[in-house]
PDB file of C-alpha atoms in Angstrom:
ATOM      1  CA  UNK Q   1      34.639  20.882 -46.562  1.00  0.00           C
ATOM      2  CA  UNK Q   2      31.896  22.712 -48.336  1.00  0.00           C
ATOM      3  CA  UNK Q   3      32.331  21.705 -51.978  1.00  0.00           C
ATOM      4  CA  UNK Q   4      29.406  23.632 -53.508  1.00  0.00           C
ATOM      5  CA  UNK Q   5      30.179  25.916 -56.482  1.00  0.00           C
ATOM      6  CA  UNK Q   6      30.118  29.644 -55.677  1.00  0.00           C
ATOM      7  CA  UNK Q   7      30.165  32.519 -58.043  1.00  0.00           C
ATOM      8  CA  UNK Q   8      31.373  36.290 -57.793  1.00  0.00           C
ATOM      9  CA  UNK Q   9      30.180  39.090 -59.905  1.00  0.00           C
ATOM     10  CA  UNK Q  10      32.042  41.774 -58.332  1.00  0.00           C
ATOM     11  CA  UNK Q  11      35.768  40.391 -58.484  1.00  0.00           C
ATOM     12  CA  UNK Q  12      35.440  38.333 -55.370  1.00  0.00           C
ATOM     13  CA  UNK Q  13      34.182  40.934 -52.815  1.00  0.00           C
ATOM     14  CA  UNK Q  14      30.869  38.730 -52.276  1.00  0.00           C
ATOM     15  CA  UNK Q  15      30.110  35.167 -53.274  1.00  0.00           C
ATOM     16  CA  UNK Q  16      26.808  33.470 -54.045  1.00  0.00           C
ATOM     17  CA  UNK Q  17      26.238  29.663 -54.111  1.00  0.00           C
ATOM     18  CA  UNK Q  18      25.419  28.501 -57.697  1.00  0.00           C
ATOM     19  CA  UNK Q  19      24.398  24.857 -57.204  1.00  0.00           C
ATOM     20  CA  UNK Q  20      24.369  22.050 -54.641  1.00  0.00           C
ATOM     21  CA  UNK Q  21      25.738  19.479 -57.148  1.00  0.00           C
ATOM     22  CA  UNK Q  22      28.270  18.347 -58.354  1.00  0.00           C
ATOM     23  CA  UNK Q  23      30.253  18.984 -55.147  1.00  0.00           C
ATOM     24  CA  UNK Q  24      33.788  19.433 -56.541  1.00  0.00           C
ATOM     25  CA  UNK Q  25      36.708  21.608 -56.456  1.00  0.00           C
ATOM     26  CA  UNK Q  26      38.103  20.463 -59.762  1.00  0.00           C
ATOM     27  CA  UNK Q  27      36.428  22.300 -62.458  1.00  0.00           C
ATOM     28  CA  UNK Q  28      37.378  24.577 -65.567  1.00  0.00           C
ATOM     29  CA  UNK Q  29      35.796  27.640 -66.923  1.00  0.00           C
ATOM     30  CA  UNK Q  30      35.959  28.779 -70.550  1.00  0.00           C
ATOM     31  CA  UNK Q  31      37.627  32.248 -70.946  1.00  0.00           C
ATOM     32  CA  UNK Q  32      35.615  32.574 -74.367  1.00  0.00           C
ATOM     33  CA  UNK Q  33      32.253  31.946 -72.549  1.00  0.00           C
ATOM     34  CA  UNK Q  34      32.288  31.962 -68.756  1.00  0.00           C
ATOM     35  CA  UNK Q  35      28.923  30.171 -68.618  1.00  0.00           C
ATOM     36  CA  UNK Q  36      30.635  27.014 -69.953  1.00  0.00           C
ATOM     37  CA  UNK Q  37      32.225  24.851 -67.258  1.00  0.00           C
ATOM     38  CA  UNK Q  38      33.765  21.473 -67.286  1.00  0.00           C
ATOM     39  CA  UNK Q  39      34.225  19.156 -64.174  1.00  0.00           C
ATOM     40  CA  UNK Q  40      35.639  15.720 -63.581  1.00  0.00           C
ATOM     41  CA  UNK Q  41      37.862  13.951 -61.128  1.00  0.00           C
ATOM     42  CA  UNK Q  42      39.000  11.155 -63.309  1.00  0.00           C
ATOM     43  CA  UNK Q  43      39.548   7.621 -61.917  1.00  0.00           C
ATOM     44  CA  UNK Q  44      42.003   6.072 -59.453  1.00  0.00           C
ATOM     45  CA  UNK Q  45      43.817   4.154 -62.162  1.00  0.00           C
ATOM     46  CA  UNK Q  46      42.774   0.973 -60.703  1.00  0.00           C
ATOM     47  CA  UNK Q  47      40.546  -1.457 -62.938  1.00  0.00           C
ATOM     48  CA  UNK Q  48      38.105  -2.282 -60.024  1.00  0.00           C
ATOM     49  CA  UNK Q  49      37.202   1.430 -59.533  1.00  0.00           C
ATOM     50  CA  UNK Q  50      34.318   2.796 -61.650  1.00  0.00           C
ATOM     51  CA  UNK Q  51      35.233   5.815 -63.738  1.00  0.00           C
ATOM     52  CA  UNK Q  52      34.115   9.103 -62.398  1.00  0.00           C
ATOM     53  CA  UNK Q  53      31.662  11.174 -64.503  1.00  0.00           C
ATOM     54  CA  UNK Q  54      32.569  14.045 -66.656  1.00  0.00           C
ATOM     55  CA  UNK Q  55      30.251  17.018 -66.471  1.00  0.00           C
ATOM     56  CA  UNK Q  56      29.546  20.202 -68.396  1.00  0.00           C
ATOM     57  CA  UNK Q  57      27.462  23.188 -67.627  1.00  0.00           C
ATOM     58  CA  UNK Q  58      26.410  25.882 -70.023  1.00  0.00           C
ATOM     59  CA  UNK Q  59      24.630  28.149 -67.508  1.00  0.00           C
ATOM     60  CA  UNK Q  60      27.302  29.162 -65.220  1.00  0.00           C
ATOM     61  CA  UNK Q  61      27.084  25.903 -62.978  1.00  0.00           C
ATOM     62  CA  UNK Q  62      23.371  26.194 -62.200  1.00  0.00           C
ATOM     63  CA  UNK Q  63      22.681  22.823 -64.065  1.00  0.00           C
ATOM     64  CA  UNK Q  64      25.059  20.242 -65.406  1.00  0.00           C
ATOM     65  CA  UNK Q  65      24.908  17.368 -67.781  1.00  0.00           C
ATOM     66  CA  UNK Q  66      26.865  14.069 -67.921  1.00  0.00           C
ATOM     67  CA  UNK Q  67      28.944  13.553 -71.011  1.00  0.00           C
ATOM     68  CA  UNK Q  68      29.052   9.657 -71.050  1.00  0.00           C
ATOM     69  CA  UNK Q  69      31.978   9.313 -73.619  1.00  0.00           C
ATOM     70  CA  UNK Q  70      34.220  11.385 -71.144  1.00  0.00           C
ATOM     71  CA  UNK Q  71      33.863   9.066 -68.197  1.00  0.00           C
ATOM     72  CA  UNK Q  72      36.968   8.847 -66.378  1.00  0.00           C
ATOM     73  CA  UNK Q  73      38.699  11.858 -67.888  1.00  0.00           C
ATOM     74  CA  UNK Q  74      40.044  14.942 -65.969  1.00  0.00           C
ATOM     75  CA  UNK Q  75      39.451  18.323 -67.874  1.00  0.00           C
ATOM     76  CA  UNK Q  76      42.935  20.189 -68.179  1.00  0.00           C
ATOM     77  CA  UNK Q  77      42.614  22.941 -70.531  1.00  0.00           C
ATOM     78  CA  UNK Q  78      39.749  24.971 -72.298  1.00  0.00           C
ATOM     79  CA  UNK Q  79      40.801  26.745 -75.711  1.00  0.00           C
ATOM     80  CA  UNK Q  80      40.803  30.540 -74.792  1.00  0.00           C
ATOM     81  CA  UNK Q  81      38.948  31.437 -78.006  1.00  0.00           C
ATOM     82  CA  UNK Q  82      36.490  28.449 -78.240  1.00  0.00           C
ATOM     83  CA  UNK Q  83      34.527  26.964 -75.426  1.00  0.00           C
ATOM     84  CA  UNK Q  84      33.812  23.813 -77.184  1.00  0.00           C
ATOM     85  CA  UNK Q  85      37.463  22.823 -77.729  1.00  0.00           C
ATOM     86  CA  UNK Q  86      39.245  21.219 -74.879  1.00  0.00           C
ATOM     87  CA  UNK Q  87      41.811  18.824 -73.575  1.00  0.00           C
ATOM     88  CA  UNK Q  88      41.391  16.311 -70.916  1.00  0.00           C
ATOM     89  CA  UNK Q  89      43.425  13.248 -69.698  1.00  0.00           C
ATOM     90  CA  UNK Q  90      43.129   9.958 -68.023  1.00  0.00           C
ATOM     91  CA  UNK Q  91      45.657   7.434 -66.424  1.00  0.00           C
ATOM     92  CA  UNK Q  92      47.110   6.731 -69.984  1.00  0.00           C
ATOM     93  CA  UNK Q  93      46.661   9.501 -72.522  1.00  0.00           C
ATOM     94  CA  UNK Q  94      45.729  13.074 -73.148  1.00  0.00           C
ATOM     95  CA  UNK Q  95      42.429  13.424 -75.191  1.00  0.00           C
ATOM     96  CA  UNK Q  96      41.214  16.366 -77.297  1.00  0.00           C
ATOM     97  CA  UNK Q  97      37.587  17.302 -77.999  1.00  0.00           C
ATOM     98  CA  UNK Q  98      36.314  19.967 -80.415  1.00  0.00           C
ATOM     99  CA  UNK Q  99      32.620  19.571 -79.794  1.00  0.00           C
ATOM    100  CA  UNK Q 100      32.330  20.386 -76.048  1.00  0.00           C
ATOM    101  CA  UNK Q 101      33.384  16.899 -74.819  1.00  0.00           C
ATOM    102  CA  UNK Q 102      30.864  14.836 -76.857  1.00  0.00           C
ATOM    103  CA  UNK Q 103      33.440  13.070 -78.854  1.00  0.00           C
ATOM    104  CA  UNK Q 104      37.174  12.544 -78.118  1.00  0.00           C
ATOM    105  CA  UNK Q 105      40.466  11.864 -79.834  1.00  0.00           C
ATOM    106  CA  UNK Q 106      43.409  10.261 -78.154  1.00  0.00           C
ATOM    107  CA  UNK Q 107      46.706  12.032 -78.274  1.00  0.00           C
ATOM    108  CA  UNK Q 108      49.338   9.446 -77.828  1.00  0.00           C
ATOM    109  CA  UNK Q 109      53.121  10.274 -77.892  1.00  0.00           C
ATOM    110  CA  UNK Q 110      54.286   8.949 -81.168  1.00  0.00           C
ATOM    111  CA  UNK Q 111      57.970   9.655 -80.493  1.00  0.00           C
ATOM    112  CA  UNK Q 112      60.586   7.376 -79.291  1.00  0.00           C
ATOM    113  CA  UNK Q 113      60.193   8.479 -75.693  1.00  0.00           C
ATOM    114  CA  UNK Q 114      56.493   7.181 -75.526  1.00  0.00           C
ATOM    115  CA  UNK Q 115      56.091   9.599 -72.695  1.00  0.00           C
ATOM    116  CA  UNK Q 116      52.601   8.516 -71.848  1.00  0.00           C
ATOM    117  CA  UNK Q 117      53.434   4.956 -71.181  1.00  0.00           C
ATOM    118  CA  UNK Q 118      55.446   5.949 -68.411  1.00  0.00           C
ATOM    119  CA  UNK Q 119      54.251   9.267 -67.135  1.00  0.00           C
ATOM    120  CA  UNK Q 120      50.546  10.196 -65.811  1.00  0.00           C
ATOM    121  CA  UNK Q 121      49.523  13.598 -66.747  1.00  0.00           C
ATOM    122  CA  UNK Q 122      49.141  16.056 -63.796  1.00  0.00           C
ATOM    123  CA  UNK Q 123      48.341  19.202 -65.632  1.00  0.00           C
ATOM    124  CA  UNK Q 124      48.331  21.258 -68.766  1.00  0.00           C
ATOM    125  CA  UNK Q 125      49.153  24.694 -69.572  1.00  0.00           C
ATOM    126  CA  UNK Q 126      49.668  26.981 -72.875  1.00  0.00           C
ATOM    127  CA  UNK Q 127      51.424  30.238 -73.627  1.00  0.00           C
ATOM    128  CA  UNK Q 128      47.949  31.109 -75.161  1.00  0.00           C
ATOM    129  CA  UNK Q 129      48.860  34.894 -75.913  1.00  0.00           C
ATOM    130  CA  UNK Q 130      52.179  34.177 -77.567  1.00  0.00           C
ATOM    131  CA  UNK Q 131      52.450  33.787 -81.355  1.00  0.00           C
ATOM    132  CA  UNK Q 132      49.563  36.005 -82.410  1.00  0.00           C
ATOM    133  CA  UNK Q 133      46.876  38.460 -81.638  1.00  0.00           C
ATOM    134  CA  UNK Q 134      44.355  35.667 -81.210  1.00  0.00           C
ATOM    135  CA  UNK Q 135      44.653  33.354 -78.168  1.00  0.00           C
ATOM    136  CA  UNK Q 136      45.908  29.973 -79.276  1.00  0.00           C
ATOM    137  CA  UNK Q 137      47.286  26.766 -78.475  1.00  0.00           C
ATOM    138  CA  UNK Q 138      50.580  26.987 -80.463  1.00  0.00           C
ATOM    139  CA  UNK Q 139      52.743  26.285 -77.383  1.00  0.00           C
ATOM    140  CA  UNK Q 140      51.379  23.597 -75.078  1.00  0.00           C
ATOM    141  CA  UNK Q 141      52.979  22.176 -71.953  1.00  0.00           C
ATOM    142  CA  UNK Q 142      52.182  19.069 -69.903  1.00  0.00           C
ATOM    143  CA  UNK Q 143      53.408  18.109 -66.458  1.00  0.00           C
ATOM    144  CA  UNK Q 144      53.744  14.442 -65.677  1.00  0.00           C
ATOM    145  CA  UNK Q 145      54.880  12.043 -63.049  1.00  0.00           C
ATOM    146  CA  UNK Q 146      55.710   8.421 -62.677  1.00  0.00           C
ATOM    147  CA  UNK Q 147      54.377   5.998 -60.058  1.00  0.00           C
ATOM    148  CA  UNK Q 148      57.822   6.336 -58.625  1.00  0.00           C
ATOM    149  CA  UNK Q 149      57.595  10.039 -58.303  1.00  0.00           C
ATOM    150  CA  UNK Q 150      59.862  10.977 -61.260  1.00  0.00           C
ATOM    151  CA  UNK Q 151      58.606  14.216 -62.827  1.00  0.00           C
ATOM    152  CA  UNK Q 152      58.780  15.625 -66.537  1.00  0.00           C
ATOM    153  CA  UNK Q 153      57.690  18.410 -68.317  1.00  0.00           C
ATOM    154  CA  UNK Q 154      56.819  18.157 -72.015  1.00  0.00           C
ATOM    155  CA  UNK Q 155      56.242  20.676 -74.909  1.00  0.00           C
ATOM    156  CA  UNK Q 156      54.125  20.405 -78.013  1.00  0.00           C
ATOM    157  CA  UNK Q 157      54.034  22.795 -80.882  1.00  0.00           C
ATOM    158  CA  UNK Q 158      51.251  20.998 -82.814  1.00  0.00           C
ATOM    159  CA  UNK Q 159      48.326  21.105 -80.291  1.00  0.00           C
ATOM    160  CA  UNK Q 160      49.421  17.628 -78.960  1.00  0.00           C
ATOM    161  CA  UNK Q 161      50.281  15.725 -82.082  1.00  0.00           C
ATOM    162  CA  UNK Q 162      53.851  15.272 -80.987  1.00  0.00           C
ATOM    163  CA  UNK Q 163      55.598  15.957 -77.507  1.00  0.00           C
ATOM    164  CA  UNK Q 164      59.173  16.592 -76.496  1.00  0.00           C
ATOM    165  CA  UNK Q 165      60.538  16.286 -72.948  1.00  0.00           C
ATOM    166  CA  UNK Q 166      62.141  19.434 -71.748  1.00  0.00           C
ATOM    167  CA  UNK Q 167      62.870  18.673 -68.171  1.00  0.00           C
ATOM    168  CA  UNK Q 168      66.313  19.460 -66.766  1.00  0.00           C
ATOM    169  CA  UNK Q 169      68.909  16.818 -67.422  1.00  0.00           C
ATOM    170  CA  UNK Q 170      69.791  16.149 -63.770  1.00  0.00           C
ATOM    171  CA  UNK Q 171      70.476  12.863 -61.869  1.00  0.00           C
ATOM    172  CA  UNK Q 172      68.062  11.992 -60.153  1.00  0.00           C
ATOM    173  CA  UNK Q 173      65.411  13.349 -62.409  1.00  0.00           C
ATOM    174  CA  UNK Q 174      63.052  16.056 -60.952  1.00  0.00           C
ATOM    175  CA  UNK Q 175      61.073  14.416 -58.044  1.00  0.00           C
ATOM    176  CA  UNK Q 176      57.458  14.997 -57.085  1.00  0.00           C
ATOM    177  CA  UNK Q 177      56.562  17.970 -59.018  1.00  0.00           C
ATOM    178  CA  UNK Q 178      54.695  20.387 -56.504  1.00  0.00           C
ATOM    179  CA  UNK Q 179      53.579  23.379 -58.690  1.00  0.00           C
ATOM    180  CA  UNK Q 180      54.284  24.865 -61.994  1.00  0.00           C
ATOM    181  CA  UNK Q 181      53.469  27.908 -64.133  1.00  0.00           C
ATOM    182  CA  UNK Q 182      53.887  29.353 -67.559  1.00  0.00           C
ATOM    183  CA  UNK Q 183      54.285  32.774 -69.066  1.00  0.00           C
ATOM    184  CA  UNK Q 184      51.179  32.963 -71.305  1.00  0.00           C
ATOM    185  CA  UNK Q 185      52.758  35.938 -73.355  1.00  0.00           C
ATOM    186  CA  UNK Q 186      56.219  34.537 -73.865  1.00  0.00           C
ATOM    187  CA  UNK Q 187      56.818  31.073 -75.575  1.00  0.00           C
ATOM    188  CA  UNK Q 188      59.247  28.865 -73.999  1.00  0.00           C
ATOM    189  CA  UNK Q 189      59.146  30.577 -70.516  1.00  0.00           C
ATOM    190  CA  UNK Q 190      58.057  28.491 -67.608  1.00  0.00           C
ATOM    191  CA  UNK Q 191      58.807  27.387 -64.111  1.00  0.00           C
ATOM    192  CA  UNK Q 192      58.237  24.332 -61.827  1.00  0.00           C
ATOM    193  CA  UNK Q 193      58.827  23.305 -58.255  1.00  0.00           C
ATOM    194  CA  UNK Q 194      60.487  20.235 -57.138  1.00  0.00           C
ATOM    195  CA  UNK Q 195      62.789  18.779 -54.245  1.00  0.00           C
ATOM    196  CA  UNK Q 196      65.616  20.889 -55.439  1.00  0.00           C
ATOM    197  CA  UNK Q 197      63.552  24.249 -55.404  1.00  0.00           C
ATOM    198  CA  UNK Q 198      62.194  26.491 -58.185  1.00  0.00           C
ATOM    199  CA  UNK Q 199      63.386  25.830 -61.552  1.00  0.00           C
ATOM    200  CA  UNK Q 200      63.154  28.338 -64.390  1.00  0.00           C
ATOM    201  CA  UNK Q 201      63.848  28.442 -68.246  1.00  0.00           C
ATOM    202  CA  UNK Q 202      62.924  30.833 -71.052  1.00  0.00           C
ATOM    203  CA  UNK Q 203      64.042  28.698 -73.920  1.00  0.00           C
ATOM    204  CA  UNK Q 204      61.848  25.756 -73.997  1.00  0.00           C
ATOM    205  CA  UNK Q 205      64.089  23.813 -71.560  1.00  0.00           C
ATOM    206  CA  UNK Q 206      67.433  24.203 -73.564  1.00  0.00           C
ATOM    207  CA  UNK Q 207      68.842  25.776 -70.056  1.00  0.00           C
ATOM    208  CA  UNK Q 208      67.341  25.467 -66.633  1.00  0.00           C
ATOM    209  CA  UNK Q 209      68.358  27.342 -63.606  1.00  0.00           C
ATOM    210  CA  UNK Q 210      67.272  27.262 -59.785  1.00  0.00           C
ATOM    211  CA  UNK Q 211      65.821  30.483 -58.513  1.00  0.00           C
ATOM    212  CA  UNK Q 212      65.820  30.008 -54.698  1.00  0.00           C
ATOM    213  CA  UNK Q 213      67.383  33.181 -53.395  1.00  0.00           C
ATOM    214  CA  UNK Q 214      64.971  34.630 -50.784  1.00  0.00           C
ATOM    215  CA  UNK Q 215      63.272  31.492 -49.976  1.00  0.00           C
ATOM    216  CA  UNK Q 216      65.029  30.753 -46.736  1.00  0.00           C
ATOM    217  CA  UNK Q 217      61.763  30.167 -44.982  1.00  0.00           C
ATOM    218  CA  UNK Q 218      61.183  27.125 -47.352  1.00  0.00           C
ATOM    219  CA  UNK Q 219      64.705  25.736 -46.944  1.00  0.00           C
ATOM    220  CA  UNK Q 220      65.636  23.117 -44.119  1.00  0.00           C
ATOM    221  CA  UNK Q 221      68.686  21.311 -43.163  1.00  0.00           C
ATOM    222  CA  UNK Q 222      67.377  18.574 -45.428  1.00  0.00           C
ATOM    223  CA  UNK Q 223      66.996  20.725 -48.334  1.00  0.00           C
ATOM    224  CA  UNK Q 224      64.235  22.608 -50.115  1.00  0.00           C
ATOM    225  CA  UNK Q 225      60.836  21.945 -48.499  1.00  0.00           C
ATOM    226  CA  UNK Q 226      58.929  21.337 -51.693  1.00  0.00           C
ATOM    227  CA  UNK Q 227      55.896  19.881 -49.796  1.00  0.00           C
ATOM    228  CA  UNK Q 228      55.325  23.425 -48.295  1.00  0.00           C
ATOM    229  CA  UNK Q 229      54.616  24.844 -51.861  1.00  0.00           C
ATOM    230  CA  UNK Q 230      50.958  25.002 -52.779  1.00  0.00           C
ATOM    231  CA  UNK Q 231      50.864  27.023 -56.032  1.00  0.00           C
ATOM    232  CA  UNK Q 232      52.841  28.932 -58.503  1.00  0.00           C
ATOM    233  CA  UNK Q 233      51.446  31.529 -60.882  1.00  0.00           C
ATOM    234  CA  UNK Q 234      52.906  34.139 -63.167  1.00  0.00           C
ATOM    235  CA  UNK Q 235      51.313  37.634 -63.515  1.00  0.00           C
ATOM    236  CA  UNK Q 236      52.375  39.498 -66.614  1.00  0.00           C
ATOM    237  CA  UNK Q 237      54.371  42.581 -65.698  1.00  0.00           C
ATOM    238  CA  UNK Q 238      54.308  41.812 -61.876  1.00  0.00           C
ATOM    239  CA  UNK Q 239      56.349  38.565 -61.687  1.00  0.00           C
ATOM    240  CA  UNK Q 240      56.260  35.047 -60.512  1.00  0.00           C
ATOM    241  CA  UNK Q 241      54.183  34.297 -57.211  1.00  0.00           C
ATOM    242  CA  UNK Q 242      54.621  31.191 -55.063  1.00  0.00           C
ATOM    243  CA  UNK Q 243      52.127  30.190 -52.394  1.00  0.00           C
ATOM    244  CA  UNK Q 244      53.194  28.023 -49.550  1.00  0.00           C
ATOM    245  CA  UNK Q 245      52.502  27.106 -45.870  1.00  0.00           C
ATOM    246  CA  UNK Q 246      54.962  29.924 -44.972  1.00  0.00           C
ATOM    247  CA  UNK Q 247      52.861  32.580 -46.833  1.00  0.00           C
ATOM    248  CA  UNK Q 248      53.067  34.416 -50.204  1.00  0.00           C
ATOM    249  CA  UNK Q 249      56.432  35.300 -52.050  1.00  0.00           C
ATOM    250  CA  UNK Q 250      57.051  37.038 -55.397  1.00  0.00           C
ATOM    251  CA  UNK Q 251      60.138  37.031 -57.801  1.00  0.00           C
ATOM    252  CA  UNK Q 252      59.894  40.274 -59.804  1.00  0.00           C
ATOM    253  CA  UNK Q 253      60.800  40.105 -63.459  1.00  0.00           C
ATOM    254  CA  UNK Q 254      63.943  42.017 -62.752  1.00  0.00           C
ATOM    255  CA  UNK Q 255      64.556  40.690 -59.298  1.00  0.00           C
ATOM    256  CA  UNK Q 256      67.403  38.481 -58.088  1.00  0.00           C
ATOM    257  CA  UNK Q 257      65.644  37.219 -54.994  1.00  0.00           C
ATOM    258  CA  UNK Q 258      62.176  36.300 -53.843  1.00  0.00           C
ATOM    259  CA  UNK Q 259      60.365  38.797 -51.497  1.00  0.00           C
ATOM    260  CA  UNK Q 260      57.517  37.961 -49.010  1.00  0.00           C
ATOM    261  CA  UNK Q 261      54.102  39.562 -49.819  1.00  0.00           C
ATOM    262  CA  UNK Q 262      51.918  40.632 -46.942  1.00  0.00           C
ATOM    263  CA  UNK Q 263      48.513  39.048 -47.323  1.00  0.00           C
ATOM    264  CA  UNK Q 264      47.247  39.300 -43.748  1.00  0.00           C
ATOM    265  CA  UNK Q 265      43.790  40.905 -43.195  1.00  0.00           C
ATOM    266  CA  UNK Q 266      42.774  43.412 -40.477  1.00  0.00           C
ATOM    267  CA  UNK Q 267      42.726  41.457 -37.208  1.00  0.00           C
ATOM    268  CA  UNK Q 268      45.290  38.771 -38.342  1.00  0.00           C
ATOM    269  CA  UNK Q 269      48.270  38.059 -36.241  1.00  0.00           C
ATOM    270  CA  UNK Q 270      50.950  39.995 -38.115  1.00  0.00           C
ATOM    271  CA  UNK Q 271      53.688  37.744 -36.941  1.00  0.00           C
ATOM    272  CA  UNK Q 272      52.037  34.562 -38.250  1.00  0.00           C
ATOM    273  CA  UNK Q 273      52.041  34.225 -42.072  1.00  0.00           C
ATOM    274  CA  UNK Q 274      48.712  32.722 -43.543  1.00  0.00           C
ATOM    275  CA  UNK Q 275      48.861  29.350 -45.153  1.00  0.00           C
ATOM    276  CA  UNK Q 276      48.308  30.092 -49.047  1.00  0.00           C
ATOM    277  CA  UNK Q 277      46.247  27.429 -50.622  1.00  0.00           C
ATOM    278  CA  UNK Q 278      45.616  28.599 -54.092  1.00  0.00           C
ATOM    279  CA  UNK Q 279      46.405  31.507 -56.471  1.00  0.00           C
ATOM    280  CA  UNK Q 280      44.363  32.827 -59.403  1.00  0.00           C
ATOM    281  CA  UNK Q 281      45.407  35.286 -62.063  1.00  0.00           C
ATOM    282  CA  UNK Q 282      43.066  36.183 -65.002  1.00  0.00           C
ATOM    283  CA  UNK Q 283      43.760  37.764 -68.211  1.00  0.00           C
ATOM    284  CA  UNK Q 284      40.495  39.919 -67.823  1.00  0.00           C
ATOM    285  CA  UNK Q 285      42.105  41.482 -64.661  1.00  0.00           C
ATOM    286  CA  UNK Q 286      45.866  41.857 -65.414  1.00  0.00           C
ATOM    287  CA  UNK Q 287      46.700  43.706 -62.252  1.00  0.00           C
ATOM    288  CA  UNK Q 288      44.819  41.464 -59.832  1.00  0.00           C
ATOM    289  CA  UNK Q 289      45.902  38.238 -58.048  1.00  0.00           C
ATOM    290  CA  UNK Q 290      43.277  36.273 -55.959  1.00  0.00           C
ATOM    291  CA  UNK Q 291      44.892  34.519 -53.001  1.00  0.00           C
ATOM    292  CA  UNK Q 292      43.006  31.855 -51.103  1.00  0.00           C
ATOM    293  CA  UNK Q 293      44.430  31.294 -47.651  1.00  0.00           C
ATOM    294  CA  UNK Q 294      43.398  29.493 -44.587  1.00  0.00           C
ATOM    295  CA  UNK Q 295      41.860  32.645 -43.323  1.00  0.00           C
ATOM    296  CA  UNK Q 296      39.739  33.641 -46.518  1.00  0.00           C
ATOM    297  CA  UNK Q 297      40.327  35.050 -50.064  1.00  0.00           C
ATOM    298  CA  UNK Q 298      42.276  38.332 -50.535  1.00  0.00           C
ATOM    299  CA  UNK Q 299      43.192  40.282 -53.656  1.00  0.00           C
TER     300      UNK Q 299
END
C-alpha cells in the first residue's frame, strides 16, 4: 500500500504527492490552518514496544518535525479555531496541548467511574458548531473500548476535565464499536455502530434507539454484520451516511429507513456495489461528501 501523503487543491479531482515521509494514513489537519498537520500511530500498549514518534508539519506536509514529549500519543482532535490546540491519547489517558504539541497535560477521569482505567480511547469528536458562532469544544465525545471488546461513549462539557458515560444501558454492553459520528451543529446528537446495529440519540444518551430499517444487506441469520461497516459520517442538511463492504447508505433527517446510494463510476459493474473504505465531510464544503472505495475516490 502506498502510504505517501497526497494533497488536492481542486476538491479531489486531481492529487499530487506532497512528501515521501512519513508514510502514514493516520494524520489530522487543522481546520483553522490547513498547513498544520499532526501524525502519530501511538504504541502497541506493550512495555517492550518502543513508543511511535509524534510528528507535526506547518507547511502542508512537505516537511515534518518530531515532538519528543508526545512520543506514543495518537492525535485525536485539533481545535477548529486554533491550530495549536489539540487532544491526543495513549493507552491510558487523553492528553491536551495548547502549544502545538510541545507540552501536554493529562486528562484523567476524576469521576467514580474512572473510565480510562478500563477503556482505551479509540477516537474523539466534538459538536464544534453548537453553542455559539465561534467553533468550540463545549461538547466533546470519546469512544472507548476495553480489552474484552466492551464499548462506551463518554461526554465532556468542560473540554475533558470531567467525563460521563452515555452508552445505552443494555446487557451485554455495546460490543466492538465499528464506527461513530456526531452532528457538529446539534449538541447531544450522535450515532454509533455495534453488533446490534446503528444506535442513535439526540439527548446526550438519555434515550437511545436502533435505526436499522433498510440495512437488510448488512443483516445475516447471525444478526447485524457490524464488521461490514467501515465508516459513519453526518452531513448537515443531508443526513447520516454509512459506508460498508456492501456499498454506501444514507438515512435522511426525516427518513424512516436507510436508502442505498449509487457511487459506481462509469465502466463499473452496476450490479456489484463498491466497497466503501472511508467517508469525508468538510464544513468548508457543506454539500459535498468524499467517498473512498476499492475503485477510487468519488464525490
